[in-house]
Coordinates of C-alpha atoms and ligand atoms in Angstrom, one line a residue:
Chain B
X201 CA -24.0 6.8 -13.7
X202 CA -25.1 8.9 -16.9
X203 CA -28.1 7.2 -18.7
X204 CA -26.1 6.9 -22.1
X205 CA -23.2 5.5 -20.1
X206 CA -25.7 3.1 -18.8
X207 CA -27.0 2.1 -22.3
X208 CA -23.8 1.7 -24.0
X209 CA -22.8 -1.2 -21.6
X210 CA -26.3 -2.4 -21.3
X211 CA -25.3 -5.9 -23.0
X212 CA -22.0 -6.5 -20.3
X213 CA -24.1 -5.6 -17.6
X214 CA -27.0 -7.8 -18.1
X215 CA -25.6 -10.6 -20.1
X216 CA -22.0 -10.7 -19.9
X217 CA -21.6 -10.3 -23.3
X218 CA -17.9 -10.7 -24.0
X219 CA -16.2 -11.1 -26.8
X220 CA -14.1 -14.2 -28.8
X221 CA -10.7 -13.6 -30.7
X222 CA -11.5 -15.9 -33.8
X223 CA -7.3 -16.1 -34.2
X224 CA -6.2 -17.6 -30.9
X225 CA -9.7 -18.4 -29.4
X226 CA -9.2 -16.3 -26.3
X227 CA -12.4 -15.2 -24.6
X228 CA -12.1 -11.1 -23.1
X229 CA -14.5 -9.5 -20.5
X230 CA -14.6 -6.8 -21.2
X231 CA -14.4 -6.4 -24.8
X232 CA -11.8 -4.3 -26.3
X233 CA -11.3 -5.5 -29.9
X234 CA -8.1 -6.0 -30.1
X235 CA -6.7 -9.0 -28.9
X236 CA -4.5 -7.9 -25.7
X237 CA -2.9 -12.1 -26.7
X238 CA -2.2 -11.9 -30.2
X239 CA -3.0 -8.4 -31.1
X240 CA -5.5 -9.8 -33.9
X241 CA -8.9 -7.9 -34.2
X242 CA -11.5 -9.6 -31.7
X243 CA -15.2 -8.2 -32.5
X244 CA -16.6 -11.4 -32.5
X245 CA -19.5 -11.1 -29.7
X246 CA -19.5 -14.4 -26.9
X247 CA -21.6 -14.9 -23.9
X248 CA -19.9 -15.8 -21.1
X249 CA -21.6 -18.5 -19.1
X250 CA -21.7 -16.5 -15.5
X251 CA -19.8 -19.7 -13.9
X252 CA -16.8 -19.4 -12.0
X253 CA -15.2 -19.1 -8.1
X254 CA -13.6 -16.8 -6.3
X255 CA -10.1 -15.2 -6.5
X256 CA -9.9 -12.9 -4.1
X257 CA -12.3 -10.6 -2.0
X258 CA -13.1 -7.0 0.7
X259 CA -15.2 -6.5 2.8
X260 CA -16.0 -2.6 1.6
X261 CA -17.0 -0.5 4.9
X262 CA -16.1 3.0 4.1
X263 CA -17.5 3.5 0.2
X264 CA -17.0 5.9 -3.0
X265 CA -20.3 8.4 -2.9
X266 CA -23.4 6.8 -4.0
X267 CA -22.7 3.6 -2.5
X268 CA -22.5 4.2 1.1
X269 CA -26.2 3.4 2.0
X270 CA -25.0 -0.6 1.1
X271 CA -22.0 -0.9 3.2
X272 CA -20.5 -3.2 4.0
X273 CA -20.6 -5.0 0.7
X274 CA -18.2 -7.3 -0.7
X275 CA -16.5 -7.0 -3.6
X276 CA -14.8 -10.2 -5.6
X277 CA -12.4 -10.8 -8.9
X278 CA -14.3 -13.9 -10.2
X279 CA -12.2 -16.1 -12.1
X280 CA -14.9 -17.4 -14.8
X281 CA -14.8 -20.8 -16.3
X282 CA -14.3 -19.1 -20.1
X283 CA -10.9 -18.0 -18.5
X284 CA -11.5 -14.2 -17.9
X285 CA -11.7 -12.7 -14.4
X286 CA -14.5 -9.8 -13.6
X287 CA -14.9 -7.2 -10.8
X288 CA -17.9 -7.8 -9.1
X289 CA -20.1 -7.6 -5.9
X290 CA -21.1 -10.2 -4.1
X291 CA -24.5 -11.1 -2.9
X292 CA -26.8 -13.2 -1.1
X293 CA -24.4 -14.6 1.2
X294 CA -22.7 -13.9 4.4
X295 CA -19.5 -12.0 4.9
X296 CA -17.8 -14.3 7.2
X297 CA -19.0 -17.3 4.5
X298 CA -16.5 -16.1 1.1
X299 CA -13.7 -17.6 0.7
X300 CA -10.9 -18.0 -2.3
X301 CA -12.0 -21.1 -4.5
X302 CA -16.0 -20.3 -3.5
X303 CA -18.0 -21.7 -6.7
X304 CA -20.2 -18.7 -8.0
X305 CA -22.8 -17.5 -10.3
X306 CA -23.9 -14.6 -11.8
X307 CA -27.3 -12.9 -11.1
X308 CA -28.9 -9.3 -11.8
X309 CA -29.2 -7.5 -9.2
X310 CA -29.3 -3.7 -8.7
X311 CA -26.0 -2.1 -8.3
X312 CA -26.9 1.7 -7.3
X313 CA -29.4 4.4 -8.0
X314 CA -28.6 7.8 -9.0
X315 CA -30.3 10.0 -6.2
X316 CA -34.1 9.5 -5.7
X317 CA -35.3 10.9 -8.8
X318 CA -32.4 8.8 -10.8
X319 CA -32.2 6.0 -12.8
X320 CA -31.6 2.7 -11.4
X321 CA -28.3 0.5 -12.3
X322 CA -28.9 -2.6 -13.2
X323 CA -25.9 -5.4 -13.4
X324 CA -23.9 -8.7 -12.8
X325 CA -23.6 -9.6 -9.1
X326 CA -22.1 -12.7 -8.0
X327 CA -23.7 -15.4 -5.4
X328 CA -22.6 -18.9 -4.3
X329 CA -23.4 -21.4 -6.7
X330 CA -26.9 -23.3 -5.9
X331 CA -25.8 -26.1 -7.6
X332 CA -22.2 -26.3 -6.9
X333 CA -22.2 -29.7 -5.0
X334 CA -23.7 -31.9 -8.1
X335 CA -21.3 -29.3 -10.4
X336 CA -17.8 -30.3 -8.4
Chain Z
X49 CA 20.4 13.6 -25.9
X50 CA 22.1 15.9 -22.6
X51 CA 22.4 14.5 -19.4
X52 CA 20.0 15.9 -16.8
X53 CA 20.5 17.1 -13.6
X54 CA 18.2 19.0 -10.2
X55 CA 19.4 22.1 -9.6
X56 CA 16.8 23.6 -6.7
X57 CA 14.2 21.6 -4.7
X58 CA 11.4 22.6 -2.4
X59 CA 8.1 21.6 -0.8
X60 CA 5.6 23.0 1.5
X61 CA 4.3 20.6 4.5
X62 CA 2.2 17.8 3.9
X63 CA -1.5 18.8 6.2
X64 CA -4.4 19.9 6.0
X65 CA -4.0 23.3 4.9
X66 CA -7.6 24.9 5.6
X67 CA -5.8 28.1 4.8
X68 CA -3.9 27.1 1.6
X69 CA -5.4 27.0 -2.0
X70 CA -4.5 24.6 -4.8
X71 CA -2.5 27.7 -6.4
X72 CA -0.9 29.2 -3.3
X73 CA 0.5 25.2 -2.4
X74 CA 2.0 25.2 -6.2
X75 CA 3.4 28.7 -6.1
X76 CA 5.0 27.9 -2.6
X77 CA 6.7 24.9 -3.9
X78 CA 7.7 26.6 -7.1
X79 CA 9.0 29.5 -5.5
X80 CA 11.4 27.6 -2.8
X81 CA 12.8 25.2 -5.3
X82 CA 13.8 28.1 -7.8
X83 CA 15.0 29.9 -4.4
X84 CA 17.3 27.3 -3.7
X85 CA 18.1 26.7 -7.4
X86 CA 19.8 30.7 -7.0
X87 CA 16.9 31.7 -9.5
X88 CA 17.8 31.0 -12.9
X89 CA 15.9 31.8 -15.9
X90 CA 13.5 29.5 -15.9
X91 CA 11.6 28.7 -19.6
X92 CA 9.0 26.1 -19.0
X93 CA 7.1 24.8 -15.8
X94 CA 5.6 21.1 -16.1
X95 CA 2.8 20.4 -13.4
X96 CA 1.5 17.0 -12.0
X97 CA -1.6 17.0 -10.6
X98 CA -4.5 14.0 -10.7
X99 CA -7.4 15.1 -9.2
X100 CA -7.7 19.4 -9.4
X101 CA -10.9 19.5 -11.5
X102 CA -13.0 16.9 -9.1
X103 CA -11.7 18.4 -5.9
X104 CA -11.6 22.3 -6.7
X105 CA -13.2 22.6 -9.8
X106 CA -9.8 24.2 -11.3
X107 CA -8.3 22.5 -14.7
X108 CA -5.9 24.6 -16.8
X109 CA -3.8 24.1 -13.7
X110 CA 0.2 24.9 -15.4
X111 CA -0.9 28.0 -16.5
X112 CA -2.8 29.1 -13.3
X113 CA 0.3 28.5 -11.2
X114 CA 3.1 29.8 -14.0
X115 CA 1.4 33.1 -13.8
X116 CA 1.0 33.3 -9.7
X117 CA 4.4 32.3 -9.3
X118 CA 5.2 35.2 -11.5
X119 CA 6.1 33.3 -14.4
X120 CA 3.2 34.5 -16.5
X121 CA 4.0 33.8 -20.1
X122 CA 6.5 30.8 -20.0
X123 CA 5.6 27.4 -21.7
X124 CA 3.3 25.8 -18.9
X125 CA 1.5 22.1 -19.2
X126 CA 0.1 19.5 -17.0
X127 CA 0.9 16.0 -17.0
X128 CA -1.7 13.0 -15.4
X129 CA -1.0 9.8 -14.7
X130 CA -4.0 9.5 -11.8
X131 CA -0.9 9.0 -8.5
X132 CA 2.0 8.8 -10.8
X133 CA 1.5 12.4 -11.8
X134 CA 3.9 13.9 -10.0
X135 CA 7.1 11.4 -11.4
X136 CA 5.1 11.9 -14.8
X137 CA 5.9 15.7 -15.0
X138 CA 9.5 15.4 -13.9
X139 CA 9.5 12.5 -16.9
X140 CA 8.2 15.1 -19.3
X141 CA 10.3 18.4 -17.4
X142 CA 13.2 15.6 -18.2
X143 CA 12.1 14.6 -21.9
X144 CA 12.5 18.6 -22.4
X145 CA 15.4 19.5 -20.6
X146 CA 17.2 16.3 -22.2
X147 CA 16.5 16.9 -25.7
X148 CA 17.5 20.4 -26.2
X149 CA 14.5 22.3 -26.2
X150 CA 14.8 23.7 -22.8
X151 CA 17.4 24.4 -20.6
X152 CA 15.8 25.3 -17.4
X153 CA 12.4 23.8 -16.3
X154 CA 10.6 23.6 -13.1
X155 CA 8.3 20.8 -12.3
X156 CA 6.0 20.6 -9.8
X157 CA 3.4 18.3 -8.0
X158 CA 0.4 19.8 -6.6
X159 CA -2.8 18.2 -4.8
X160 CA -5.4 19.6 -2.9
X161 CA -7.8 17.1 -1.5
X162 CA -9.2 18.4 2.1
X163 CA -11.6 20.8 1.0
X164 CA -14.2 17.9 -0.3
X165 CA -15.6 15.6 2.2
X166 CA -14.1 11.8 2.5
X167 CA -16.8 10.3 0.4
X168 CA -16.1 12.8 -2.5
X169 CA -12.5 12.3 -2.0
X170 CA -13.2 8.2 -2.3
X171 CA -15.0 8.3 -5.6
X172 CA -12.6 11.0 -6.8
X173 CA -9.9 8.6 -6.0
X174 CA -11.3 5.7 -7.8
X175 CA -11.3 7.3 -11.0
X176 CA -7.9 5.9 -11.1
X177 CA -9.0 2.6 -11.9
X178 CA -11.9 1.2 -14.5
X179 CA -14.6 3.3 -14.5
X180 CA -17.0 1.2 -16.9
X181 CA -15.9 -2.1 -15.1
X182 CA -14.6 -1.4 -11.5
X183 CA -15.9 1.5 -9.9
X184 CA -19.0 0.7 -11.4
X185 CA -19.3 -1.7 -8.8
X186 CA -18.6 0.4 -6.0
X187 CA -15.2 -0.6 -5.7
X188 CA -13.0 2.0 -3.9
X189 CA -9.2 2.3 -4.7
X190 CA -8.8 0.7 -0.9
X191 CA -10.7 -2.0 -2.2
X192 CA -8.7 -2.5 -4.8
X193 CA -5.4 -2.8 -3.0
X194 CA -7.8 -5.4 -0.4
X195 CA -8.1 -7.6 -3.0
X196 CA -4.4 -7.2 -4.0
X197 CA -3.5 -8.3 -0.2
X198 CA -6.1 -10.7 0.6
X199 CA -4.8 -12.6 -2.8
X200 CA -1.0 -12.2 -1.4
X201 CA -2.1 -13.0 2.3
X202 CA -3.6 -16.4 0.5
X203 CA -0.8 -17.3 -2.0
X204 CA 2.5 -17.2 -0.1
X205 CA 0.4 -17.9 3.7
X206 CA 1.5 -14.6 5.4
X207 CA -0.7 -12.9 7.7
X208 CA -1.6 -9.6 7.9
X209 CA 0.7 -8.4 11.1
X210 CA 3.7 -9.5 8.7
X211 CA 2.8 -5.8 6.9
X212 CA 3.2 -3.8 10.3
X213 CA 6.9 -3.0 9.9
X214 CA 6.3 -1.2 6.6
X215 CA 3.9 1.2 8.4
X216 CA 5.7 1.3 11.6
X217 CA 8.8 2.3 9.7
X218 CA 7.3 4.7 7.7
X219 CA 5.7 6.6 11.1
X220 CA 9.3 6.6 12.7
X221 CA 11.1 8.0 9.7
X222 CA 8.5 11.0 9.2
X223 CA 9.4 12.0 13.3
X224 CA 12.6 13.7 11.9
X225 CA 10.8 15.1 8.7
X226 CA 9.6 18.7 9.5
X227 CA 7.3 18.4 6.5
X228 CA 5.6 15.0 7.2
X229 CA 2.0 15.2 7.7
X230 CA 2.6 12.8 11.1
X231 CA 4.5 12.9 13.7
X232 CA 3.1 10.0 15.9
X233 CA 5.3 6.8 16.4
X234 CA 2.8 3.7 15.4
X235 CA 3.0 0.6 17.5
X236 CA 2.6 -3.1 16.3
X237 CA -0.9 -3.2 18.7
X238 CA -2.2 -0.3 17.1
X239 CA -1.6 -1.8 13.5
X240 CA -3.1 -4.9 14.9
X241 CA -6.2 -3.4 15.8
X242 CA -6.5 -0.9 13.4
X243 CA -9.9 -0.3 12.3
X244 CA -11.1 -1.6 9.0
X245 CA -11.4 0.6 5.9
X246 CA -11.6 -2.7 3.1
X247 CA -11.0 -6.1 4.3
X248 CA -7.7 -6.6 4.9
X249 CA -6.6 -3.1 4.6
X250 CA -7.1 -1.1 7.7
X251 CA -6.7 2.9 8.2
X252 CA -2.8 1.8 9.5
X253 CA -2.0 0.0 5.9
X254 CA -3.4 3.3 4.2
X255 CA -1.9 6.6 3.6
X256 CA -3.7 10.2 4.5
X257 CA -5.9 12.1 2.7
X258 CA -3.9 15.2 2.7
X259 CA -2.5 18.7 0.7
X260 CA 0.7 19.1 -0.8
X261 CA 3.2 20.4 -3.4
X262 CA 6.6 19.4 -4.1
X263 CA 9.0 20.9 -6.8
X264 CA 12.4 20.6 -8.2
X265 CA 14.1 22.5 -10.5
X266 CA 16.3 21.2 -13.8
X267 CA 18.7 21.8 -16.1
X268 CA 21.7 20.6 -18.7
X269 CA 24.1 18.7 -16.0
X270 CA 26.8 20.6 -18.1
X271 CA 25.3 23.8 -16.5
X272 CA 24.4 22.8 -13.4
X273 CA 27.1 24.0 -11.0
X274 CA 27.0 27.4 -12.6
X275 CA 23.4 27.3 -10.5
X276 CA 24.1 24.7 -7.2
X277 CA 27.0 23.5 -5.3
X278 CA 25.2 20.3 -4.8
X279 CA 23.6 18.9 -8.2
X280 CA 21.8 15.6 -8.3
X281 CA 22.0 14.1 -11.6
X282 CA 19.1 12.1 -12.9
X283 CA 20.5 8.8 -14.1
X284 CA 17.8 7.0 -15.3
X285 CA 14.1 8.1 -16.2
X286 CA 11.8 5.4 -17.4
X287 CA 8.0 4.6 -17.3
X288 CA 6.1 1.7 -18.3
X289 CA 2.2 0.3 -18.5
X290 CA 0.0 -1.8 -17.8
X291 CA -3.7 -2.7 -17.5
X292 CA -5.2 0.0 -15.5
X293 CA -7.8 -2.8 -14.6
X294 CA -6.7 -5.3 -12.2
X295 CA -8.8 -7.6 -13.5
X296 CA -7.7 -8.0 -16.9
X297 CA -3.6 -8.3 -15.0
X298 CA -2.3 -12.0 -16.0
X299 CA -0.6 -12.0 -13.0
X300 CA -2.9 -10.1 -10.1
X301 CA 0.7 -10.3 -7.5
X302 CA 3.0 -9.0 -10.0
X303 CA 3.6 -5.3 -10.5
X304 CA 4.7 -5.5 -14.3
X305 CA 4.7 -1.9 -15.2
X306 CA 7.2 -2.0 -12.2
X307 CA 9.1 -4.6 -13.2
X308 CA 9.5 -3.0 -16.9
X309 CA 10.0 0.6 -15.6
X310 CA 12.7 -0.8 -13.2
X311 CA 14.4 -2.5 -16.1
X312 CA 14.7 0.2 -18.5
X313 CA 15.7 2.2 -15.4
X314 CA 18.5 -0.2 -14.2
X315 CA 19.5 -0.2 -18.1
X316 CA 19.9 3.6 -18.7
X317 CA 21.9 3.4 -15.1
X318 CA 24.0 0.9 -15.7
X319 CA 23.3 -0.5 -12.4
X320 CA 21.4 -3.1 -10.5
X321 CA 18.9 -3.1 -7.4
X322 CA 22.1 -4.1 -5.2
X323 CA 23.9 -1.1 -6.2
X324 CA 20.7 1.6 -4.4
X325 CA 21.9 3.0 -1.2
X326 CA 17.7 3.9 -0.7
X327 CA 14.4 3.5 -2.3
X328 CA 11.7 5.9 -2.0
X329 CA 8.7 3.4 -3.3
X330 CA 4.6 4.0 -3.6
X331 CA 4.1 2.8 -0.1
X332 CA 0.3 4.2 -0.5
X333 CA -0.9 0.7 1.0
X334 CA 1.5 -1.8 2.9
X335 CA 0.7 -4.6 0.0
X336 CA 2.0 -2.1 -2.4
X337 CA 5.5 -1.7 -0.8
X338 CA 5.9 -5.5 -1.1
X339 CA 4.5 -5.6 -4.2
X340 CA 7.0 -3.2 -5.2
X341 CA 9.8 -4.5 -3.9
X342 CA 9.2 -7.8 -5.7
X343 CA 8.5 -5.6 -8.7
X344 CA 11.7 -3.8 -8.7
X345 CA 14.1 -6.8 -8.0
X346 CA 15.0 -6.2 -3.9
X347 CA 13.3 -9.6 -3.5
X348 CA 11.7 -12.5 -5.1
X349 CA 8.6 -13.0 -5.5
X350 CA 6.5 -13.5 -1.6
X351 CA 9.4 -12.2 -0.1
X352 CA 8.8 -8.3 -0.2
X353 CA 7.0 -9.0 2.9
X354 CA 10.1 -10.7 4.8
X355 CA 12.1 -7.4 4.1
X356 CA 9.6 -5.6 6.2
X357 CA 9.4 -8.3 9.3
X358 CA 13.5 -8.7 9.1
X359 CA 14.0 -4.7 9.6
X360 CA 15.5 -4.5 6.2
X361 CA 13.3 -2.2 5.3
X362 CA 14.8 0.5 8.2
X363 CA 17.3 3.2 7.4
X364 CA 20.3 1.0 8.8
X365 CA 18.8 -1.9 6.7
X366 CA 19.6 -3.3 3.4
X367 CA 17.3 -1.3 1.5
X368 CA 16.1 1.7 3.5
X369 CA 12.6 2.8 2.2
X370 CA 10.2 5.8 2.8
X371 CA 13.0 7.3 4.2
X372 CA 11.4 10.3 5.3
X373 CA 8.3 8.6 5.9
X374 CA 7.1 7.6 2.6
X375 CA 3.4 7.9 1.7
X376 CA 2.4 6.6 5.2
X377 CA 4.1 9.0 7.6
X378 CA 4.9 12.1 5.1
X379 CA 1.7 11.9 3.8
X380 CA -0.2 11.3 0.1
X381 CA -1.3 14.3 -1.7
X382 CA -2.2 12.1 -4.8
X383 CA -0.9 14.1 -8.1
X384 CA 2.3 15.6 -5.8
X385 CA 3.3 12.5 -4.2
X386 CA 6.4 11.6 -7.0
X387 CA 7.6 15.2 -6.1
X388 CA 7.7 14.2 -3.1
X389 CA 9.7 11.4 -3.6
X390 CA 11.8 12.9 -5.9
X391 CA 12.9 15.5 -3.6
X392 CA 13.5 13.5 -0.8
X393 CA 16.1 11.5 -2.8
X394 CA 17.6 14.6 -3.4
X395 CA 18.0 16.1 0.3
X396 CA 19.6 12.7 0.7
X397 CA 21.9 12.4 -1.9
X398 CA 22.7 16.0 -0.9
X399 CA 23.4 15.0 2.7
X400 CA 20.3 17.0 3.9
X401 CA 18.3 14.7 5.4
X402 CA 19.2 15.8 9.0
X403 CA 18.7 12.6 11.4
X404 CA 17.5 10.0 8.8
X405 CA 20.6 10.8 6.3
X406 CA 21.9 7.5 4.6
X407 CA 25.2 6.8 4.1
X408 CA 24.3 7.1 -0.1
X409 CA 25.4 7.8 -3.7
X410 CA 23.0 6.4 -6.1
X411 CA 19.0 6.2 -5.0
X412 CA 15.4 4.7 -6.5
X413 CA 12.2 6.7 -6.6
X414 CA 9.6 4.2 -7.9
X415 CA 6.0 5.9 -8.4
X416 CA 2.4 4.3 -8.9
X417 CA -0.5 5.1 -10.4
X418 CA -3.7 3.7 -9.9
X419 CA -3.4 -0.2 -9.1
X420 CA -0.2 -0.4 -11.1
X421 CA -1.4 1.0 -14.8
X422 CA 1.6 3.6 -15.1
X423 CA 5.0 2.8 -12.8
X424 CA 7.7 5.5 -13.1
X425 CA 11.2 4.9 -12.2
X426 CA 13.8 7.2 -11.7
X427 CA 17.5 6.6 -10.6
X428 CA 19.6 9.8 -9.3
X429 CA 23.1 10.4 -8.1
X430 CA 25.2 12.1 -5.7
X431 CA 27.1 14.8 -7.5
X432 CA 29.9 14.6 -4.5
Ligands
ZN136 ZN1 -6.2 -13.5 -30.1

């Protein structure tokens, strides 16, 4: 991924920095200022906590080129508690363990590295929540 | 606004054609449909194609294939819509021919995809879907239609052997079709224990990797018989949106660009899903022929899946479907597969489709692109 590419998206990445339409009060991850529910402008920055579980998952054994030194990996949609839902990998955890409804949490972990002499990607990964017994 | 109807069709076999450029699969499509359109004057050539500049390094596509097909000066533009490319030309070839501002038009789908290597043709692939906020996280397209089924597999408690039929059928239909890209009958135990590409979705729920181009030539319906004995006329032409990231869907299980596209469609037609005779749908993954049956009103919602395991699904069923073996068995050259489809509705509705004809007058090509961002709908009719 192309270093300004990587920079532009820096704050999603590493923070989950979303955004908050001030009209309705819907939270987006992504942001895309516009609203996508009431069409009113959204370009008010929020943070999203990094909480949610599971909504669906794969198992990824045959990967897009520059991932295929990490297969398998799995992949999630994360429904987060602020209400949006996020692509993600998941990590520190075993395949056969995910399930739909797993509580999670978001970590930084590195995603992929552009060739040996490339930059490294930093991003959100997803892992089962260490606290989730106290939190349900 | 002039009614529209297909004059000409051809298409070149779906393989891997080692010995076939991206140009010389256009220009052999091109030429067979204006062949068997008794060559008219043709003005303008419209050209789906997705993926050209990753996998050959050739953009500026039209006009490369106007002038090989010796058409060299004509109007000449490409339309993408990453897998719905090839239903998005004949949109645009239908737009121009409808309006007035052309009477004659070929459209074509082209893909060439073999001469990159399986991980090159993965990533190039995935550029259908979110770059910043999906493939970013080495998610593949499979993996994106994984999720799709796992979350379907979850929700309405079906396993994944209820998906076999839609496979299975789609191998047994392409038997008959000289231009499938397989000609292998698939069994239940081999879709069992199909090996796994993205969990759930195995190399049996996945269409091929493969080369192809499709074309179809068009013109005012009110000219057509000066040029073809046997018109098809295009009686609805419709395409709707959606978010190209499945994440951002509110409903992940619902195909609304489909249901939209299939709406507007039904509209223009003035007919329903019970009045298709066949319905030549984006069978790319098995989740995605339920999904888009659900989408396009054949079944509620969780049932797409029962059509398949009740035989519905087969060419004496209810609603026949990849009738001469869909994406599955015929094969998926990405930008050329709603050619494809097209074109197979129309050696149907023309009584051409040797051993897998359907008794038919009015037929449904439904094409997707990406996980569901742009569905294209088009309804045609028998002109006998
Ligand atoms: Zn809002």
């Amino acid at each position: 991924m192309h270093i300004p590419r990587q920079w532009r998206t820096r704050d999603q990445r590493l923070s989950l920095m979303g955004e908050v339409c001030p009209k309705c009060g819907v939270k987006l991850f992504p942001p895309r200022d516009v609203c996508p529910e009431c069409s009113g402008p959204a370009k008010e920055p929020f943070a999203l906590s990094g909480r949610g579980a599971v909504y669906s998952y794969s198992t990824v054994y045959h990967a897009p080129e520059g991932y295929e030194s990490y297969v398998p990996y799995t992949v999630a949609l994360v429904r987060l508690e602020e209400g949006p839902m996020v692509t993600a990998q998941l990590t520190d955890v075993d395949k056969e363990q995910v399930a739909i409804g797993m509580p999670v949490e978001m970590v930084t972990r590195k995603i992929a590295e552009d060739g040996e002499d490339g930059a490294i990607l930093y991003g959100y990964k997803f892992r089962p929540a260490l606290e989730a017994g106290a939190a349900c | 606004m002039r009614q529209v109807s297909i004059i000409g069709i051809g298409q070149t076999k779906v393989d891997e054609h080692w010995d076939k450029s991206f140009r010389d699969l256009g220009v052999d499509a091109v030429l067979a449909a204006i062949q068997d359109a008794g060559s008219p004057p043709v003005e303008a050539l419209y050209l789906g194609n997705m993926l050209a500049g990753q996998l050959t390094g050739q953009e500026h596509t039209a006009a490369l294939v106007a002038d090989y097909a010796g058409y060299r000066g004509i109007e000449a533009l490409r339309v993408e819509a990453a897998c719905a490319a090839g239903s998005s030309a004949f949109r645009v070839g239908y737009m121009a021919v409808a309006s007035g501002l052309i009477d004659v038009a070929v459209v074509v789908g082209v893909e060439k995809m073999t001469d990159m290597l399986g991980n090159e043709v993965t990533a190039a692939l995935a550029s259908a879907a979110d770059a910043d906020y999906e493939v970013m996280h080495g998610v593949s397209f499979v993996a994106l239609n994984a999720l799709l089924m796992r979350r379907y597999m979850y929700e309405h408690q079906v396993e994944r052997a209820a998906f076999a039929n839609f496979a299975i059928n789609a191998h047994r239909n392409a038997m008959n079709n000289p231009n499938a890209m397989f000609h292998a009958p698939l069994s239940e135990a081999a879709f069992g224990k199909a090996r796994m590409i993205a969990d759930p979705v195995s190399l049996l729920d996945s269409a091929p990797i493969c080369d192809g181009a499709a074309a179809a030539v068009i013109c005012p319906t009110a000219r057509a018989r000066e040029f073809s004995a046997h018109p098809v006329h295009v009686r609805a032409s419709a395409v709707a949106t959606d978010s190209l990231a499945l994440h951002d869907r509110k409903d992940l299980l619902f195909l609304q660009a489909g249901r939209l596209s299939a709406q507007k469609a039904y509209a223009q037609a003035g007919a329903g899903p019970e009045d298709m005779d066949l319905f030549e749908l984006h069978d790319a993954f098995t989740i995605m022929s339920a999904l888009s049956l659900e989408a396009a009103g054949f079944a509620p919602r969780g049932q797409g899946v029962r059509l398949a395991q009740e035989g519905e699904i087969f060419l004496g069923g209810r609603i026949p479907i990849s009738t001469m073996g869909g994406l599955k068995g015929r094969g998926h050259p990405v930008g050329a597969t709603g050619m494809y489809q097209i074109v197979e509705l129309a050696q149907q509705l023309r009584g051409e489709a040797g051993k897998n004809q359907v008794d038919c007058r009015l037929g449904m090509a439904q094409n997707i692109g990406g996980s569901g961002g742009t569905i294209i709908t088009h309804i045609f009719e028998s002109a006998d």
